[in-house]
Short mmCIF file of C-alpha atoms in Angstrom, two decimals:
data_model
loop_
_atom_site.label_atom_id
_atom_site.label_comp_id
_atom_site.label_asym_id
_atom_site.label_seq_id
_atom_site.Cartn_x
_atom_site.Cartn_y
_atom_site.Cartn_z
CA UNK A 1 -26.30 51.15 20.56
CA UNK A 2 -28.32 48.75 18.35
CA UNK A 3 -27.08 50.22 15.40
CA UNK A 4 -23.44 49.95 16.48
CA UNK A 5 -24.27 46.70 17.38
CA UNK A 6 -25.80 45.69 14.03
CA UNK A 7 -22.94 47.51 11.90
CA UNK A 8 -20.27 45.69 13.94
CA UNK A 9 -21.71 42.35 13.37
CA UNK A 10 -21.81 43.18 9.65
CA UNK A 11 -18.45 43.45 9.81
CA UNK A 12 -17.80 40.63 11.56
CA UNK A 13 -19.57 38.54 8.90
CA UNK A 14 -18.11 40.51 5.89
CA UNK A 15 -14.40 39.52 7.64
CA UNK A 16 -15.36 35.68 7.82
CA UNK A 17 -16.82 35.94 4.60
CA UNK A 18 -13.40 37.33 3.00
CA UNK A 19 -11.69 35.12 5.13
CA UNK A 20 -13.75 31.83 3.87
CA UNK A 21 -13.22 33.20 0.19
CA UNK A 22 -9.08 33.26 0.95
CA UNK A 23 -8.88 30.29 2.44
CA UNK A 24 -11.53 28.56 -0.36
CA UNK A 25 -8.71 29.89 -2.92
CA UNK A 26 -5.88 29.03 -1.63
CA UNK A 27 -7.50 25.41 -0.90
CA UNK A 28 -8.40 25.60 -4.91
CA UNK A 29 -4.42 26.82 -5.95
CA UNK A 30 -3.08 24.23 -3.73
CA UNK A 31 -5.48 21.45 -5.23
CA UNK A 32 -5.22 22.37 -9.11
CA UNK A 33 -1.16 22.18 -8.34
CA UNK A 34 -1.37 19.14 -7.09
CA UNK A 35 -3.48 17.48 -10.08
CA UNK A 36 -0.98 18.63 -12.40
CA UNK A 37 2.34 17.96 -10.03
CA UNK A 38 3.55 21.22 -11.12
CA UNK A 39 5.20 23.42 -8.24
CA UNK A 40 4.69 21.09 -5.32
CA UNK A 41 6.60 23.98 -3.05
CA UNK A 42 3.87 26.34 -4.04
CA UNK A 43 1.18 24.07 -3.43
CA UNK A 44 2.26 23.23 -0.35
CA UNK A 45 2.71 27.20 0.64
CA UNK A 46 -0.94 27.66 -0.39
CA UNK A 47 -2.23 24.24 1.35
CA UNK A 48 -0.79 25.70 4.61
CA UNK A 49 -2.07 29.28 4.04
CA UNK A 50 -5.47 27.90 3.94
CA UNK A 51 -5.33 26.05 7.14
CA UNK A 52 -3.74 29.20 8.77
CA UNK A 53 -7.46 30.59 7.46
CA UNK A 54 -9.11 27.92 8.64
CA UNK A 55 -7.77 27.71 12.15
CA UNK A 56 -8.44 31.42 12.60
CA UNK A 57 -12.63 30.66 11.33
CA UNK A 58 -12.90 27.88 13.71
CA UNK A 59 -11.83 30.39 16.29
CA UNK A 60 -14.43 33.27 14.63
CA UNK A 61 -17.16 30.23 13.81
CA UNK A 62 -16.28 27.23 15.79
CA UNK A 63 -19.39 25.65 14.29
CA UNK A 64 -19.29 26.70 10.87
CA UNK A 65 -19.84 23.26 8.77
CA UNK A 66 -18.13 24.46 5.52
CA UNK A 67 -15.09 25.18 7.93
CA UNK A 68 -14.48 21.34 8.75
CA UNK A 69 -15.01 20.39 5.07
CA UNK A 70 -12.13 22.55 3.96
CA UNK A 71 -10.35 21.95 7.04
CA UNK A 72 -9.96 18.39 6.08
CA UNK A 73 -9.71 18.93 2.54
CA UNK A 74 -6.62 21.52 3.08
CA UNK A 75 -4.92 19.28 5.14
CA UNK A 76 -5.17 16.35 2.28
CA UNK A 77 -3.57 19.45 0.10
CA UNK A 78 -0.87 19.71 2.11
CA UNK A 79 0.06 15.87 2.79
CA UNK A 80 -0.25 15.24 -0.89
CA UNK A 81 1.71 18.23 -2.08
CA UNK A 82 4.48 17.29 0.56
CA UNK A 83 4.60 13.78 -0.84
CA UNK A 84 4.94 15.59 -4.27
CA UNK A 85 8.08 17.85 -2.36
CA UNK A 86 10.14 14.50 -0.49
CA UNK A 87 12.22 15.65 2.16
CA UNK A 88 14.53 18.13 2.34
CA UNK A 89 17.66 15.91 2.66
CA UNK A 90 16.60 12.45 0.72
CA UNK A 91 20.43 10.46 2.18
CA UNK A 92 19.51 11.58 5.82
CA UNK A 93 17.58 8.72 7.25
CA UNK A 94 16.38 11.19 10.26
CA UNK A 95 14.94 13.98 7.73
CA UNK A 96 13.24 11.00 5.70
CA UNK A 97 11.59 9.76 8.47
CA UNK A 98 10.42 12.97 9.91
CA UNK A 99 9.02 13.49 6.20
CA UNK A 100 7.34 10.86 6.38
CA UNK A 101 5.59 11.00 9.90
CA UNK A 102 4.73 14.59 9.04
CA UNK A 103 2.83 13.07 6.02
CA UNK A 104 0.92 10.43 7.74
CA UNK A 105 -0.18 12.83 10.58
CA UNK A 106 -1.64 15.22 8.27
CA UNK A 107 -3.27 12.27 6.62
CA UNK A 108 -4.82 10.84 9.81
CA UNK A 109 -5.79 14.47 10.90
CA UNK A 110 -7.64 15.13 7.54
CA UNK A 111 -9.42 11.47 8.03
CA UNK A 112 -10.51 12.51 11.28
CA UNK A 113 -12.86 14.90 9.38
CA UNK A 114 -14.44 12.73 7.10
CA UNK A 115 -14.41 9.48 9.47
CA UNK A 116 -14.19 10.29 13.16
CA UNK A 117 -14.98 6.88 14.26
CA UNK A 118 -12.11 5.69 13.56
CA UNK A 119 -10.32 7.95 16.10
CA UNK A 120 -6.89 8.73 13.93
CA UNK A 121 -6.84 12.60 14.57
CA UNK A 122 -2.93 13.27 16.17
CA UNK A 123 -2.78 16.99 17.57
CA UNK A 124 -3.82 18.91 14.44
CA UNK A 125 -5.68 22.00 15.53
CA UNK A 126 -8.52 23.58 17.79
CA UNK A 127 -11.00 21.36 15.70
CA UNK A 128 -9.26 18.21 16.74
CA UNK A 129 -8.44 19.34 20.41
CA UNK A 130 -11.77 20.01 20.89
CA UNK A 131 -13.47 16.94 19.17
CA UNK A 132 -15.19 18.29 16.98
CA UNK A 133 -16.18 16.87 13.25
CA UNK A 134 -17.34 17.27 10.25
CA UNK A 135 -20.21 14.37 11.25
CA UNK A 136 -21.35 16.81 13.53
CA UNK A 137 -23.05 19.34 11.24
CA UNK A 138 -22.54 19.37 8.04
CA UNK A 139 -24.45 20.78 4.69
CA UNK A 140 -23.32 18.26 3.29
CA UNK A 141 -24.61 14.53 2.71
CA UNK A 142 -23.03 11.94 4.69
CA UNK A 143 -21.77 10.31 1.01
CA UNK A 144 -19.95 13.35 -0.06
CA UNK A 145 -18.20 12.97 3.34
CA UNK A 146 -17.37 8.87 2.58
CA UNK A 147 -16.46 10.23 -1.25
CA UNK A 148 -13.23 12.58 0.52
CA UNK A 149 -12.78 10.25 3.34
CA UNK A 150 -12.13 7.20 0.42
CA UNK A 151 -9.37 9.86 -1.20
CA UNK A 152 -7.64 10.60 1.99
CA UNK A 153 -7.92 6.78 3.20
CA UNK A 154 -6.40 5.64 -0.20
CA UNK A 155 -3.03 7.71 0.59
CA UNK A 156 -3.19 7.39 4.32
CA UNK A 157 -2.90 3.49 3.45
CA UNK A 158 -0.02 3.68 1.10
CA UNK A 159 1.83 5.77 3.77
CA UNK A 160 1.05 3.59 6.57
CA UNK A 161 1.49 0.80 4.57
CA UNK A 162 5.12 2.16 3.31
CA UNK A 163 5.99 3.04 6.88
CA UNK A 164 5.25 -0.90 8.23
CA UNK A 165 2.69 0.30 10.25
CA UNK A 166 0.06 -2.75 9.40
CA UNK A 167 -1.87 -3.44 11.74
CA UNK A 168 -3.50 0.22 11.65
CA UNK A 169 -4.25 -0.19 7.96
CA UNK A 170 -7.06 -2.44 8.65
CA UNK A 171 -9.64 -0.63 10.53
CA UNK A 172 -9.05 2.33 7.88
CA UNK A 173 -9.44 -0.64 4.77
CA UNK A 174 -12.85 -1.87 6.60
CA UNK A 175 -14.14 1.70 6.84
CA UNK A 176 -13.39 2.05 3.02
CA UNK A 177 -14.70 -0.66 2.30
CA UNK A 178 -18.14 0.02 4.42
CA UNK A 179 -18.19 3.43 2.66
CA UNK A 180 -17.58 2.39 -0.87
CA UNK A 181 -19.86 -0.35 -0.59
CA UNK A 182 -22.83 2.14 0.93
CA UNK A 183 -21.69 4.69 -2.16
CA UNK A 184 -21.10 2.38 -5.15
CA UNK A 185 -22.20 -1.17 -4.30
CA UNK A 186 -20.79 -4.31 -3.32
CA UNK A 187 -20.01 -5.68 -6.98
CA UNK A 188 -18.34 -1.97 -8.07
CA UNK A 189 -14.77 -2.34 -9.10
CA UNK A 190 -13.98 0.43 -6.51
CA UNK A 191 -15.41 -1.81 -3.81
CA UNK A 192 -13.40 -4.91 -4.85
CA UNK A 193 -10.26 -3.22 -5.33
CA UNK A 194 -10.75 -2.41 -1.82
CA UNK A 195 -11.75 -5.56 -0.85
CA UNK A 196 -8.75 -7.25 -2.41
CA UNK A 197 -6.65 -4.58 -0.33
CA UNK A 198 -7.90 -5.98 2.85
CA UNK A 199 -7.58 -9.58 2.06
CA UNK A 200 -3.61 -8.40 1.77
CA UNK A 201 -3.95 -6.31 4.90
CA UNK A 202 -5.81 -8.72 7.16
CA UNK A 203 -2.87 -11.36 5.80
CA UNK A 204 -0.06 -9.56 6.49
CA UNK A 205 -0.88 -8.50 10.12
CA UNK A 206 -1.94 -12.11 10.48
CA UNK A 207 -5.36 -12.97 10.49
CA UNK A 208 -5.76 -15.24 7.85
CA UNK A 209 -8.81 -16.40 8.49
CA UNK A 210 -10.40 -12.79 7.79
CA UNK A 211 -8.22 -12.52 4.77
CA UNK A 212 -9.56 -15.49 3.09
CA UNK A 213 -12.99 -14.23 3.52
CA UNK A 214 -12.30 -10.83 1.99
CA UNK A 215 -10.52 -12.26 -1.08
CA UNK A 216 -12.49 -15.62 -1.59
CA UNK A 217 -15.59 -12.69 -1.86
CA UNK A 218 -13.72 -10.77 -4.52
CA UNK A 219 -13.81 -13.86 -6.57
CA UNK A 220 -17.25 -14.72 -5.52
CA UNK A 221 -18.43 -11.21 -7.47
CA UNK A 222 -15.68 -11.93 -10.25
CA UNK A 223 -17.24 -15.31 -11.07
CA UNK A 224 -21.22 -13.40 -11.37
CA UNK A 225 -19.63 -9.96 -13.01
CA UNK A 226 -16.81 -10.61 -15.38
CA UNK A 227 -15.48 -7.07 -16.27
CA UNK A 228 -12.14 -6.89 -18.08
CA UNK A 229 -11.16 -3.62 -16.25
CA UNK A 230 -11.10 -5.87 -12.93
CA UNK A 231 -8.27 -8.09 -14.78
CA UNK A 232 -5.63 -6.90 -11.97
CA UNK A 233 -7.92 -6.59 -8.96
CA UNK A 234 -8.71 -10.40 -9.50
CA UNK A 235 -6.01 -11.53 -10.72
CA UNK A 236 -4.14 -10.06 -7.38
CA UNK A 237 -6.82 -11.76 -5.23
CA UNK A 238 -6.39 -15.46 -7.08
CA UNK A 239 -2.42 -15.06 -5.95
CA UNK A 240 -2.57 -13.32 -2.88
CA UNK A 241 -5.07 -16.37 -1.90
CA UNK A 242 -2.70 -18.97 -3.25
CA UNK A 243 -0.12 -17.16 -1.24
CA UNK A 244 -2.43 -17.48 1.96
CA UNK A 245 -3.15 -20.98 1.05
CA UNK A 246 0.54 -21.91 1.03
CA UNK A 247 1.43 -20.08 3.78
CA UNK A 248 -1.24 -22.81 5.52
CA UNK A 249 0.11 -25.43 4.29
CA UNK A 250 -2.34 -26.02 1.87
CA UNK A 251 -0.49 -26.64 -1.13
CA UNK A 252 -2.12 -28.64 -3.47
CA UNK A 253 -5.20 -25.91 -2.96
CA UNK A 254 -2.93 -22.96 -3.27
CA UNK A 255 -2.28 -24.66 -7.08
CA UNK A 256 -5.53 -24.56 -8.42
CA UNK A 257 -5.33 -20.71 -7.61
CA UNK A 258 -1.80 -19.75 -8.97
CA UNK A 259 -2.73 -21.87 -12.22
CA UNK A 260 -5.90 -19.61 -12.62
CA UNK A 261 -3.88 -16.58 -11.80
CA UNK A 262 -1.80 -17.80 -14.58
CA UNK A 263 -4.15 -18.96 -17.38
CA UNK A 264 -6.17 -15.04 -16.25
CA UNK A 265 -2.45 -13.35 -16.98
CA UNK A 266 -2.02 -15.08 -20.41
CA UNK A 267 -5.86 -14.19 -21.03
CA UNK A 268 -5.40 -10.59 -20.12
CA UNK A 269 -2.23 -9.59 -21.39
CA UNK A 270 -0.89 -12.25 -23.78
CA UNK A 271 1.96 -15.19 -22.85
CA UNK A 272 5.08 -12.68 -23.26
CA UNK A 273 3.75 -10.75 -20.75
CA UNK A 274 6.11 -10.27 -17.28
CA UNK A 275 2.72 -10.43 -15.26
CA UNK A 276 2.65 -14.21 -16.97
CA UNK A 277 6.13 -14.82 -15.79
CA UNK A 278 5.33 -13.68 -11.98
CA UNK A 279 2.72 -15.74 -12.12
CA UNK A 280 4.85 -18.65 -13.45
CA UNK A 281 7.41 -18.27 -11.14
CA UNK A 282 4.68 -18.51 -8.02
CA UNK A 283 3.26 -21.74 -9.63
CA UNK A 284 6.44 -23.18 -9.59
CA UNK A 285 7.67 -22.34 -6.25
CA UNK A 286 3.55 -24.50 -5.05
CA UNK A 287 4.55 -26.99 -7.28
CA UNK A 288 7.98 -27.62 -5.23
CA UNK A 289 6.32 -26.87 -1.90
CA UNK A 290 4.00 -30.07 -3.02
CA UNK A 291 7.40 -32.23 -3.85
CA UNK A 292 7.12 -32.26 -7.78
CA UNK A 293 10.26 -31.07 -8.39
CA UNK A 294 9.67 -31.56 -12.63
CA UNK A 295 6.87 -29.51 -12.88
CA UNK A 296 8.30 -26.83 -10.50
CA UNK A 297 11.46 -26.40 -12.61
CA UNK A 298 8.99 -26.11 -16.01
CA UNK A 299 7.53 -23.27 -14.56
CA UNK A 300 10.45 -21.43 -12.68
CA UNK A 301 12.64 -21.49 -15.35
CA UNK A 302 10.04 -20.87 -18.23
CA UNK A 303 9.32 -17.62 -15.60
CA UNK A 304 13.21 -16.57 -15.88
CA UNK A 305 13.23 -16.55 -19.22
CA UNK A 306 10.21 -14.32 -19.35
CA UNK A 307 11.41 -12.11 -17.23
CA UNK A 308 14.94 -12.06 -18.54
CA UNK A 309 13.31 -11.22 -22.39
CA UNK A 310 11.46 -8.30 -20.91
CA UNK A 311 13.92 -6.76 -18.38
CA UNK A 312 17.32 -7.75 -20.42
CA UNK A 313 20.49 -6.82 -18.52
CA UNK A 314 18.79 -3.86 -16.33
CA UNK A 315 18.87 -5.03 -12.79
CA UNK A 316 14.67 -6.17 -11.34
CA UNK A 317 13.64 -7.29 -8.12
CA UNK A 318 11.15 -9.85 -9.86
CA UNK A 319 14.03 -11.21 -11.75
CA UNK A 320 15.97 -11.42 -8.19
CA UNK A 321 12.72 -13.26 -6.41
CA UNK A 322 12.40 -15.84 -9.41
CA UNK A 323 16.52 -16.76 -9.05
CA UNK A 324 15.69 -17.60 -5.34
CA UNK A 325 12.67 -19.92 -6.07
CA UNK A 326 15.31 -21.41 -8.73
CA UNK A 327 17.61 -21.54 -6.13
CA UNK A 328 15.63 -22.98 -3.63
CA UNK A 329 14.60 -25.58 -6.13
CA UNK A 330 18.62 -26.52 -6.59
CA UNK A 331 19.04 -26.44 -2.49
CA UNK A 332 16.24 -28.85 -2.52
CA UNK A 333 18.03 -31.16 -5.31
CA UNK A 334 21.54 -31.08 -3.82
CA UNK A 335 22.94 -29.16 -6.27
CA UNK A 336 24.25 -26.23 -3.59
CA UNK A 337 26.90 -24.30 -5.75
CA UNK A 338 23.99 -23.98 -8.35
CA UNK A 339 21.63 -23.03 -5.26
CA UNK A 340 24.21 -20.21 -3.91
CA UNK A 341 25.24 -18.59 -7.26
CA UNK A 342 21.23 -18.04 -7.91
CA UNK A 343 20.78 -16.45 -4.63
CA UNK A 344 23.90 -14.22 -4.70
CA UNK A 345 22.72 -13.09 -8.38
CA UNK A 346 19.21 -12.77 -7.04
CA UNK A 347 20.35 -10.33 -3.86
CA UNK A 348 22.35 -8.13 -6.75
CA UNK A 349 19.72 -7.86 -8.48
CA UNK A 350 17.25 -6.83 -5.68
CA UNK A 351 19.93 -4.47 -4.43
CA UNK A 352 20.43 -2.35 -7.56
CA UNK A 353 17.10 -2.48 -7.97
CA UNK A 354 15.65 -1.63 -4.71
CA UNK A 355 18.49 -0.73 -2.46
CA UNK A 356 20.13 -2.74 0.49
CA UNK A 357 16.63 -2.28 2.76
CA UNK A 358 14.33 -3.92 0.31
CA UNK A 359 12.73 -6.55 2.59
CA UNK A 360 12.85 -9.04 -0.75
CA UNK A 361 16.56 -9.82 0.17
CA UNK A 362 14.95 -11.36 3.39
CA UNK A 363 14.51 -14.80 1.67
CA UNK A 364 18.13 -14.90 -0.30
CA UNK A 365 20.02 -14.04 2.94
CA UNK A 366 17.67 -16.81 4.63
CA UNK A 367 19.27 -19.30 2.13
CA UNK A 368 22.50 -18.46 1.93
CA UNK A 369 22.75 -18.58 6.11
CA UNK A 370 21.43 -21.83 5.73
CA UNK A 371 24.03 -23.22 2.72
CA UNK A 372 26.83 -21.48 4.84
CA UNK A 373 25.47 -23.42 7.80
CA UNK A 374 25.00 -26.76 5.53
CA UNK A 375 28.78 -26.26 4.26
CA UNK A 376 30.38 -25.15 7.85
CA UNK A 377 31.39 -21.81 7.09
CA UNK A 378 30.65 -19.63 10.03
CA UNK A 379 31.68 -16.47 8.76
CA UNK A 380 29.36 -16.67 5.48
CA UNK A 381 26.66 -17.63 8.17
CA UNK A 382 27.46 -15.16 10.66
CA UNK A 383 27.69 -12.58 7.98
CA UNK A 384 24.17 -13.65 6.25
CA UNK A 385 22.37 -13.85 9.85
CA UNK A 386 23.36 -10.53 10.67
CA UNK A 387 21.76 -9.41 7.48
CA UNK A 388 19.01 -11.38 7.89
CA UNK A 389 17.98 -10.49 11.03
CA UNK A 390 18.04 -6.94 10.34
CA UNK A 391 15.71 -7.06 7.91
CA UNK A 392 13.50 -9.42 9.62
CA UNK A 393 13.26 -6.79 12.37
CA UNK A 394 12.50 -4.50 9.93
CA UNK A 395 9.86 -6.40 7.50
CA UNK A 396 7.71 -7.08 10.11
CA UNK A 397 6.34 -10.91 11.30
CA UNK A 398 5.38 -11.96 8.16
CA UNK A 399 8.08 -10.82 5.54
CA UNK A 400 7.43 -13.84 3.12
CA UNK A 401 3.66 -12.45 2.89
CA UNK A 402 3.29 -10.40 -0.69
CA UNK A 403 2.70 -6.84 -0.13
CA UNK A 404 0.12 -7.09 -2.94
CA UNK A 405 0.30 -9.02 -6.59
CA UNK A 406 4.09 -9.93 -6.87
CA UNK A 407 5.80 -13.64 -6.97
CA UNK A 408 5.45 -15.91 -4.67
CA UNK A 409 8.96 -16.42 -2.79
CA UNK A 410 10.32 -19.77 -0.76
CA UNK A 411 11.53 -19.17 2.74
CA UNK A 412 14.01 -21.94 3.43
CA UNK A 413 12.60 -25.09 4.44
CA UNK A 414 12.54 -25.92 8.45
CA UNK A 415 13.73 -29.13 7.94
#
């Protein structure tokens, strides 16, 4: 009986250790297809093969370390190689949105592996249903586990961030930015990209306060470590800031910061440069929020011009935001036929560019209600409200808030 016993548990461990080599290769197929974006629909095949493995070791080894690890990391497979495959029907708004919850889900699921604190795990799984982790034994260091949970945070952001879904982004940004700083260091370029990221995040769902902190100490490390490779990280914290600092009514502050967000664009990448026109165009639009209409007009229309000698004819959203800061700089002079043509040319632009849900044609319907309202046309107003207001709904509670480095855009003025 002992000997039956022994040869049967040989077995046992010679099936989980063919099962464990399956599911380790088609983790490795799935992952070098991905790298190289070549047969996403074959990635994703092998991505879900090996979490058919691993669902079947946790039930063999439900303790089994090296099980979580690959857990997690097959899951990450499969979101990214889905991304890589879009839906199956890109005009059906239902499929697209299925596509895309599907994506996130496997996202949070694999996060749940590498940072269970956080609590994001959905339904994926025996490992999830039964709470446990990879934190709870594990081979492997506790950095290794921040290293994958930083790759899996950095596309569960984008998605969640894509999808509107804010205010979840930040707890996942803070634990990024605890891990990167415990991996790489505070002043790493990782760590301030990250940083930077928050500062947006904690904005955009609102807390302002928090956001200055986070990018006030990006520039804090910028001004003791100048790097050149952290050109865009800073340069996105110096406008997002300004952007804050408007947003608080703190204009003539929010112009020292667009005019070094400026003179670090021209430094970077040379005065032709569209990054130089953004930042232009942002300047411009503080400089008329402070009442110096002169200077604001210098900059806006020096911006256009920029951005009209890089972009041509083709149809860009940053050529649609800088018409409405030029229109909104007409509205503000009287000179309303001026005012509407730039926003009408500004919401083509952003349409072709962007489509008819780009929450950028928030601030150009905004305007034009208002000049319909000004000049007593109620269907133009009733028209642009409608439009407004759907967008609004769908932007979020602060749609005039950059998503990250882009131009600063006027709402129309309350008064």
């Amino acid at each position: 009986m002992t000997r039956e016993r022994q040869l049967a548990g040989a077995k046992a461990k010679d099936e989980v250790r063919a099962a464990f080599a399956h599911m380790y290769t088609m983790y490795d197929l799935s992952s070098h297809l991905n790298r190289y974006h070549k047969l996403s629909e074959k990635s994703l095949t092998f991505a879900e093969a090996a979490l058919n493995e691993f669902n079947s070791l946790l039930t063999a080894q439900p303790h089994n370390a090296d099980t979580f690890v690959f857990g997690g990391l097959a899951l990450f497979e499969k979101a990214k190689a889905s991304i890589l495959v879009g839906p199956s029907s890109r005009d059906d708004p239902t499929c697209c949105a299925l596509w895309s919850e599907g994506i996130i889900s496997d996202l949070r699921d694999a996060m749940h592996f590498f940072a269970p604190e956080l609590s994001l795990s959905t339904h994926h799984g025996p490992a999830i249903a039964g709470g446990r982790s990879l934190s709870l034994s594990s081979p492997f260091p506790a950095v290794s586990a921040s290293v994958y949970g930083l790759a899996v945070g950095r596309e569960l952001v984008a998605a969640l961030t894509t999808s509107g879904s804010l205010p979840t982004v930040v707890p996942i940004l803070k634990w990024m930015v605890a891990a990167s700083t415990t991996i790489y260091g505070t002043s790493d370029s990782t760590t301030m990209s990250l940083e930077a990221q928050l500062g947006v995040a904690c904005f955009r769902s609102g807390d302002v306060v928090e956001a200055e902190g986070h990018l006030r100490a990006v520039l804090e490390i910028d001004e003791t470590i100048k790097r050149p490779e952290d050109a865009f990280t800073v340069g996105s914290a110096l406008n997002n800031l300004a952007c804050l600092l408007s947003h608080s009514d703190r204009n003539e502050e929010s112009i020292v910061y667009f005019t070094r967000d400026v003179e670090l664009c021209v430094g970077t990448n040379g005065p032709a440069h569209p990054t130089v026109s953004q930042a232009r165009s942002s300047l411009g639009a503080a400089h008329l929020k402070c009442g110096q209409m002169a200077r604001a007009e210098q900059e806006m229309l020096a911006a256009l011009d920029g951005l009209r000698n890089t972009y041509g004819q083709m149809p860009n959203a940053d050529v649609g935001d800088a018409l409405v800061n030029i229109g909104a700089l007409r509205a503000a002079q009287q000179r309303d036929a001026e005012a509407e043509a730039h926003f009408v040319e500004a919401v083509s632009c952003i349409q072709a560019s962007e489509g008819d849900n780009s929450c950028r044609l928030l601030a150009p319907y905004e305007h034009l209600e208002r000049l319909a309202h000004k000049g007593g046309d109620k269907g133009k107003q009733a028209l642009y409200y409608s439009k407004a207001r759907s967008l609004r709904d769908m932007c979020g509670a602060s749609p005039h808030i950059p998503h990250d480095k882009s131009i600063r855009v006027l709402p129309p003025s309350s008064s």
